[in-house]
XYZ file of C-alpha atoms in Angstrom:
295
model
C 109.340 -23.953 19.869
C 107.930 -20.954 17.956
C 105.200 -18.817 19.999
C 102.482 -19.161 17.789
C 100.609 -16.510 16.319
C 97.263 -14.815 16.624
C 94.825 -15.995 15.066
C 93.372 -12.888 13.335
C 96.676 -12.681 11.591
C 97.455 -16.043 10.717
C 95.797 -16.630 7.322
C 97.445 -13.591 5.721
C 101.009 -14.430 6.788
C 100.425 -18.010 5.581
C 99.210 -16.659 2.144
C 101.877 -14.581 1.981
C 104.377 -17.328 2.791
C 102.662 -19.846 -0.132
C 103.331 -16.627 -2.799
C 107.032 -16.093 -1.398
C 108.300 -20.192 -1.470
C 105.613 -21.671 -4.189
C 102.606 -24.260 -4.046
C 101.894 -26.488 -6.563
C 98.176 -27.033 -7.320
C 95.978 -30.364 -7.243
C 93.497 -28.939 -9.114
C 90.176 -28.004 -7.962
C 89.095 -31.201 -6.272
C 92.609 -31.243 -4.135
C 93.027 -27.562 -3.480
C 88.884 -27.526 -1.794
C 90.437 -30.030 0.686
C 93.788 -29.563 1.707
C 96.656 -26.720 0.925
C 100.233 -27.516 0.276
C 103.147 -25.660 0.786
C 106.174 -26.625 -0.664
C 110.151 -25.886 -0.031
C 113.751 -27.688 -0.905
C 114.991 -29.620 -4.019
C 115.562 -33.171 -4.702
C 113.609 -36.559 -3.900
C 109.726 -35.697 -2.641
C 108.279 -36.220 0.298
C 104.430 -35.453 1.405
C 104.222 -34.635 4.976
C 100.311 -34.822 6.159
C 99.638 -33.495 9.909
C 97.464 -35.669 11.869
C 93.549 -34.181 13.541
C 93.660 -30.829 14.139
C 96.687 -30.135 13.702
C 99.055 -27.464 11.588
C 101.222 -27.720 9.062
C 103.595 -26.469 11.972
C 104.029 -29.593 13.410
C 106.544 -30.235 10.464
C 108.782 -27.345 10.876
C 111.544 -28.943 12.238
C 111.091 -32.006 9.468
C 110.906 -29.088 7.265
C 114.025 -27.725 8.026
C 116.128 -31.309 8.230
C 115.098 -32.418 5.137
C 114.579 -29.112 2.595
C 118.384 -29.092 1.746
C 118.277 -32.666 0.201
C 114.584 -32.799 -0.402
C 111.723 -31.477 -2.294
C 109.151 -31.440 0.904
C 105.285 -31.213 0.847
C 103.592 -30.052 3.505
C 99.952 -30.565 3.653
C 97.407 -28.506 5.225
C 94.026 -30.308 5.477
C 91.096 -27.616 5.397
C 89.324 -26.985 8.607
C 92.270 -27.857 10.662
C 94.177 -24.952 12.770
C 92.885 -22.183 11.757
C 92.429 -23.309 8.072
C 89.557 -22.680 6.184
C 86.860 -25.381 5.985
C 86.691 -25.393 2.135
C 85.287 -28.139 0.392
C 85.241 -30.229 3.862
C 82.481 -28.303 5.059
C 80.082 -31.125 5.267
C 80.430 -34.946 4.229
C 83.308 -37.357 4.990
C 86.742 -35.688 5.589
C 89.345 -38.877 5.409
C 89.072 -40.866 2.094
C 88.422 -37.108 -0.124
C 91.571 -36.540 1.573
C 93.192 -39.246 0.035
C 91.749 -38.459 -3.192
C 92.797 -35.013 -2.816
C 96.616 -36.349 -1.906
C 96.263 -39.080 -4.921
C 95.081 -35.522 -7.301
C 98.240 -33.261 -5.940
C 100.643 -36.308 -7.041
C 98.898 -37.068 -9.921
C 98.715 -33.579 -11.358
C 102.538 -32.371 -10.236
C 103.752 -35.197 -11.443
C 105.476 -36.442 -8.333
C 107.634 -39.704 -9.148
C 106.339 -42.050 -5.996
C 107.436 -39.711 -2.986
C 108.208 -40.592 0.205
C 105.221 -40.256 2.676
C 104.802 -39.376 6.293
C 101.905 -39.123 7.919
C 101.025 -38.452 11.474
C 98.045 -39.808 13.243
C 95.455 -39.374 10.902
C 98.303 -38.249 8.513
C 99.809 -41.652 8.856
C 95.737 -43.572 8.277
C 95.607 -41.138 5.075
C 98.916 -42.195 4.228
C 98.114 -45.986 4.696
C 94.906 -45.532 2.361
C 97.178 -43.533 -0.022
C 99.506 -46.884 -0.087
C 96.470 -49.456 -0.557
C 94.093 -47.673 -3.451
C 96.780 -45.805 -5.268
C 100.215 -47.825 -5.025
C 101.643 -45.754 -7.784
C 101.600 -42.787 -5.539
C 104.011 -44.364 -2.966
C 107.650 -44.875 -2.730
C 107.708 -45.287 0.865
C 105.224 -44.983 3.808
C 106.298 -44.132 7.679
C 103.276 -43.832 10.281
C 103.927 -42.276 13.027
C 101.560 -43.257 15.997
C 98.526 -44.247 13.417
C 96.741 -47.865 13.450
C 94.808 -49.472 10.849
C 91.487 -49.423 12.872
C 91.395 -46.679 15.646
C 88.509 -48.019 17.319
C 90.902 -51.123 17.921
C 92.074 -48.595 20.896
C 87.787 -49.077 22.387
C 87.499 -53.330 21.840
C 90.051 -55.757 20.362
C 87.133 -56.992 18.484
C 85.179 -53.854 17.445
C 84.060 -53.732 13.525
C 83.231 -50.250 11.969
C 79.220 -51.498 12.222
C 79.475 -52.054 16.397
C 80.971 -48.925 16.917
C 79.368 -46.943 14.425
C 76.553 -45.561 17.281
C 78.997 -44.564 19.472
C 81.324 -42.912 16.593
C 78.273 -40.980 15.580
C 77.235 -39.586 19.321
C 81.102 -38.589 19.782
C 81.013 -36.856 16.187
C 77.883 -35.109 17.140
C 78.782 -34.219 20.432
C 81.970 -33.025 18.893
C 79.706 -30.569 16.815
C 77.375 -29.535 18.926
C 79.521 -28.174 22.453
C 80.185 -24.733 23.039
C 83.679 -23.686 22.117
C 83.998 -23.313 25.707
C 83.841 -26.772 26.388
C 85.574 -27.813 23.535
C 88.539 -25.858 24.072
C 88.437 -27.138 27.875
C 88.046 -30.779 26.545
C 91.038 -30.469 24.634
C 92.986 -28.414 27.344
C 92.678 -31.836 29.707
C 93.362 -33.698 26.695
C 96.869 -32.126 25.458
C 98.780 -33.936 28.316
C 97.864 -37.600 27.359
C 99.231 -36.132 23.840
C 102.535 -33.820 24.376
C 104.797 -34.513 27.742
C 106.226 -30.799 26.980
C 103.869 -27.521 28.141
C 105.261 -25.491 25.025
C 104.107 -28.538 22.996
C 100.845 -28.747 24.834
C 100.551 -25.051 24.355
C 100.578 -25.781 20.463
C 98.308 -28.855 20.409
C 95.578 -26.674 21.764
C 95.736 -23.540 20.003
C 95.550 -25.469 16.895
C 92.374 -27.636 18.177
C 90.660 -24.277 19.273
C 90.995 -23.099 15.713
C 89.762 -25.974 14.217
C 86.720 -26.364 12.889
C 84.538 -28.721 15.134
C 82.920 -30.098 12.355
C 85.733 -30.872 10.720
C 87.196 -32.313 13.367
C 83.644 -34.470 14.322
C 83.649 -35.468 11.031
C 87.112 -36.506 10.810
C 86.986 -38.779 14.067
C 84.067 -40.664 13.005
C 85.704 -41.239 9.713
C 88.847 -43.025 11.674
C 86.593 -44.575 14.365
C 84.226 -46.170 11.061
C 86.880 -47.437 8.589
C 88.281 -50.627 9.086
C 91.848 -50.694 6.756
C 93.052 -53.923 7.973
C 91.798 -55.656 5.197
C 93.903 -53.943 3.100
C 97.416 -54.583 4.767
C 98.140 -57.379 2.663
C 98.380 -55.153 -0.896
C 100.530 -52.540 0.405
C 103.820 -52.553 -1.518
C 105.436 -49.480 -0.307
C 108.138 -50.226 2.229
C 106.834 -48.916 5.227
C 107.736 -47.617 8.804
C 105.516 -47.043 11.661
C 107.175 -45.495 14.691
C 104.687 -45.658 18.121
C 105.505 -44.029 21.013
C 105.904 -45.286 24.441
C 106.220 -43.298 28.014
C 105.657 -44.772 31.317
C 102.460 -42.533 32.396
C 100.587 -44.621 29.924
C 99.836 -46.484 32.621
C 100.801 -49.856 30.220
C 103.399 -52.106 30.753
C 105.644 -51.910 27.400
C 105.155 -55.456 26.578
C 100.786 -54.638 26.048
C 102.457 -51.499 23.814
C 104.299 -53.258 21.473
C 101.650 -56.019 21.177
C 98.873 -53.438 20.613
C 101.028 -51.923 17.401
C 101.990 -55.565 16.127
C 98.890 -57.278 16.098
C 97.335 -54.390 14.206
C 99.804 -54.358 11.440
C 100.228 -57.971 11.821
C 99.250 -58.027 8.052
C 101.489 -55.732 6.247
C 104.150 -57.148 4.922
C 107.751 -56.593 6.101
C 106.675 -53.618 7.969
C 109.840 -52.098 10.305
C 107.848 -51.161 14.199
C 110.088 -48.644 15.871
C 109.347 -47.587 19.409
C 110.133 -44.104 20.674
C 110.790 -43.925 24.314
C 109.650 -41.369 26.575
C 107.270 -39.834 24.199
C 103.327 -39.920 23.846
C 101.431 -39.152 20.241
C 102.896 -36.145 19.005
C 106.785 -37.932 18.842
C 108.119 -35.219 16.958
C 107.593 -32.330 19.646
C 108.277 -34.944 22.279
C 111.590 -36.439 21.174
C 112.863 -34.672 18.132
C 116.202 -36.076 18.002
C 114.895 -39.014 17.404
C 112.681 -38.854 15.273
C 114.732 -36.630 13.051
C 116.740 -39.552 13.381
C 114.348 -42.207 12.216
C 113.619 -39.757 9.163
C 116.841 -40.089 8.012
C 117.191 -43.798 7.950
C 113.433 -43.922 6.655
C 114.654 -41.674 3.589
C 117.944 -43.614 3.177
């Protein structure tokens, strides 16, 4: 794992990166939200990071699949150090899937491959259900249809809309004190590994808290079940599972199956000993499960 860099000095490495291997340009409306760097030839894939996160988290993908494949990364503005752009205020999630639906649209990708991660993998679901075209293939990793699913087995965006909106404000309104030592006892329910803990945190603390308010209530509030039915894409959704969950495996697996319950011919994959960021956690195999997803 790479020690990551200050902060003062990340944004003009990463612009000098984007000049040295290309990015290709949404247009306007995609470029205010998100920035995409892009490496390799061959087949396309869109990688999208999950909340708060860096495009870093896909370095390793990165690296598998750039010899064979033409990989997007995705860098959603206000996230890591990234600046807020045209996410400064408003939703964050569905322009973001406009703004993914724009960069394919206007580069001409032939329906690429998509992987999302968390909120990645939600954006990636949307992506799948209001622009089919834009999808070849669709693997979530650790994402379901409904987040708030995780509160009530029977919430609906309108019951949990108050308390979405406190955590979102809440979320705005702490001291980046207390944020940063909200996501410090956080980072071990998310990463087993310190290095990847170490990561997870220094990319929340240079998020934007607005952003990252505005985000949660967006995946707390939207209800994609509904959906499910009208996906075409073939899709994969790895989950992870790990014994500190505190859940027997059996209340896991039903969790992840009942909520994609309606998508048809979905493959469920479970990664063991791994929590939500299964790429830092076990990268083996999930480089593995990348490779038969692209096959």
């Amino acid at each position: 794992m790479r020690k990551l860099m200050p902060r003062a000095h990340l944004f003009a490495v990463v612009m000098a990166v984007l000049t040295a291997i290309g990015v290709f340009s949404g247009g306007a409306h995609a470029a205010d939200r998100m920035t995409v760097t892009v490496t390799g030839k061959g087949p396309d894939v869109v990688l999208i990071p999950g909340l708060a996160s860096s495009a870093e988290v896909w370095d390793a993908t990165v690296k598998q699949l750039s010899t064979s494949h033409r990989v997007h990364v995705v860098q959603v503005a206000g996230f890591a150090g990234a600046p807020v752009g045209g996410n400064a205020e408003g939703p964050v999630v569905e322009p973001l899937v406009e703004a993914v639906d724009a960069y394919i649209k206007a580069n001409q990708l032939k329906a690429p491959a998509i992987i999302g991660h968390s909120m990645g993998g939600f954006t990636g679901l949307l992506l799948a259900q209001r622009h089919p075209e834009d999808v070849g293939r669709l693997m979530i990793v650790d994402s379901l249809p409904f987040f708030s699913l995780l509160f009530s087995r029977t919430a609906t965006p309108e019951s949990v809309r108050p308390q979405a909106a406190a955590m979102r404000d809440a979320t705005v309104a702490m001291s980046a004190e207390n944020f940063a030592s909200q996501q410090a006892m956080a980072a071990p329910r998310y990463v087993k590994s310190p290095e990847g803990q170490a990561l997870m945190l220094a990319w929340s603390k240079a998020s934007s808290q607005s952003v990252v308010g505005r985000a949660m209530y967006d995946l707390l509030t939207t209800d994609a079940r509904s959906g499910l039915a009208g996906v075409k894409a073939p899709t994969t959704l790895l989950y992870p599972f790990d014994p500190a969950m505190g859940a027997p495996v059996t209340m896991i697996e039903k969790i992840y199956a009942d909520a994609y319950a309606g998508l048809p011919a979905v493959a469920l994959k479970r990664v063991d000993d791994s929590r939500h960021f299964i790429m830092l956690d076990q990268p083996k195999a999930f480089a593995d499960a990348v490779e038969v997803f692209l096959k």
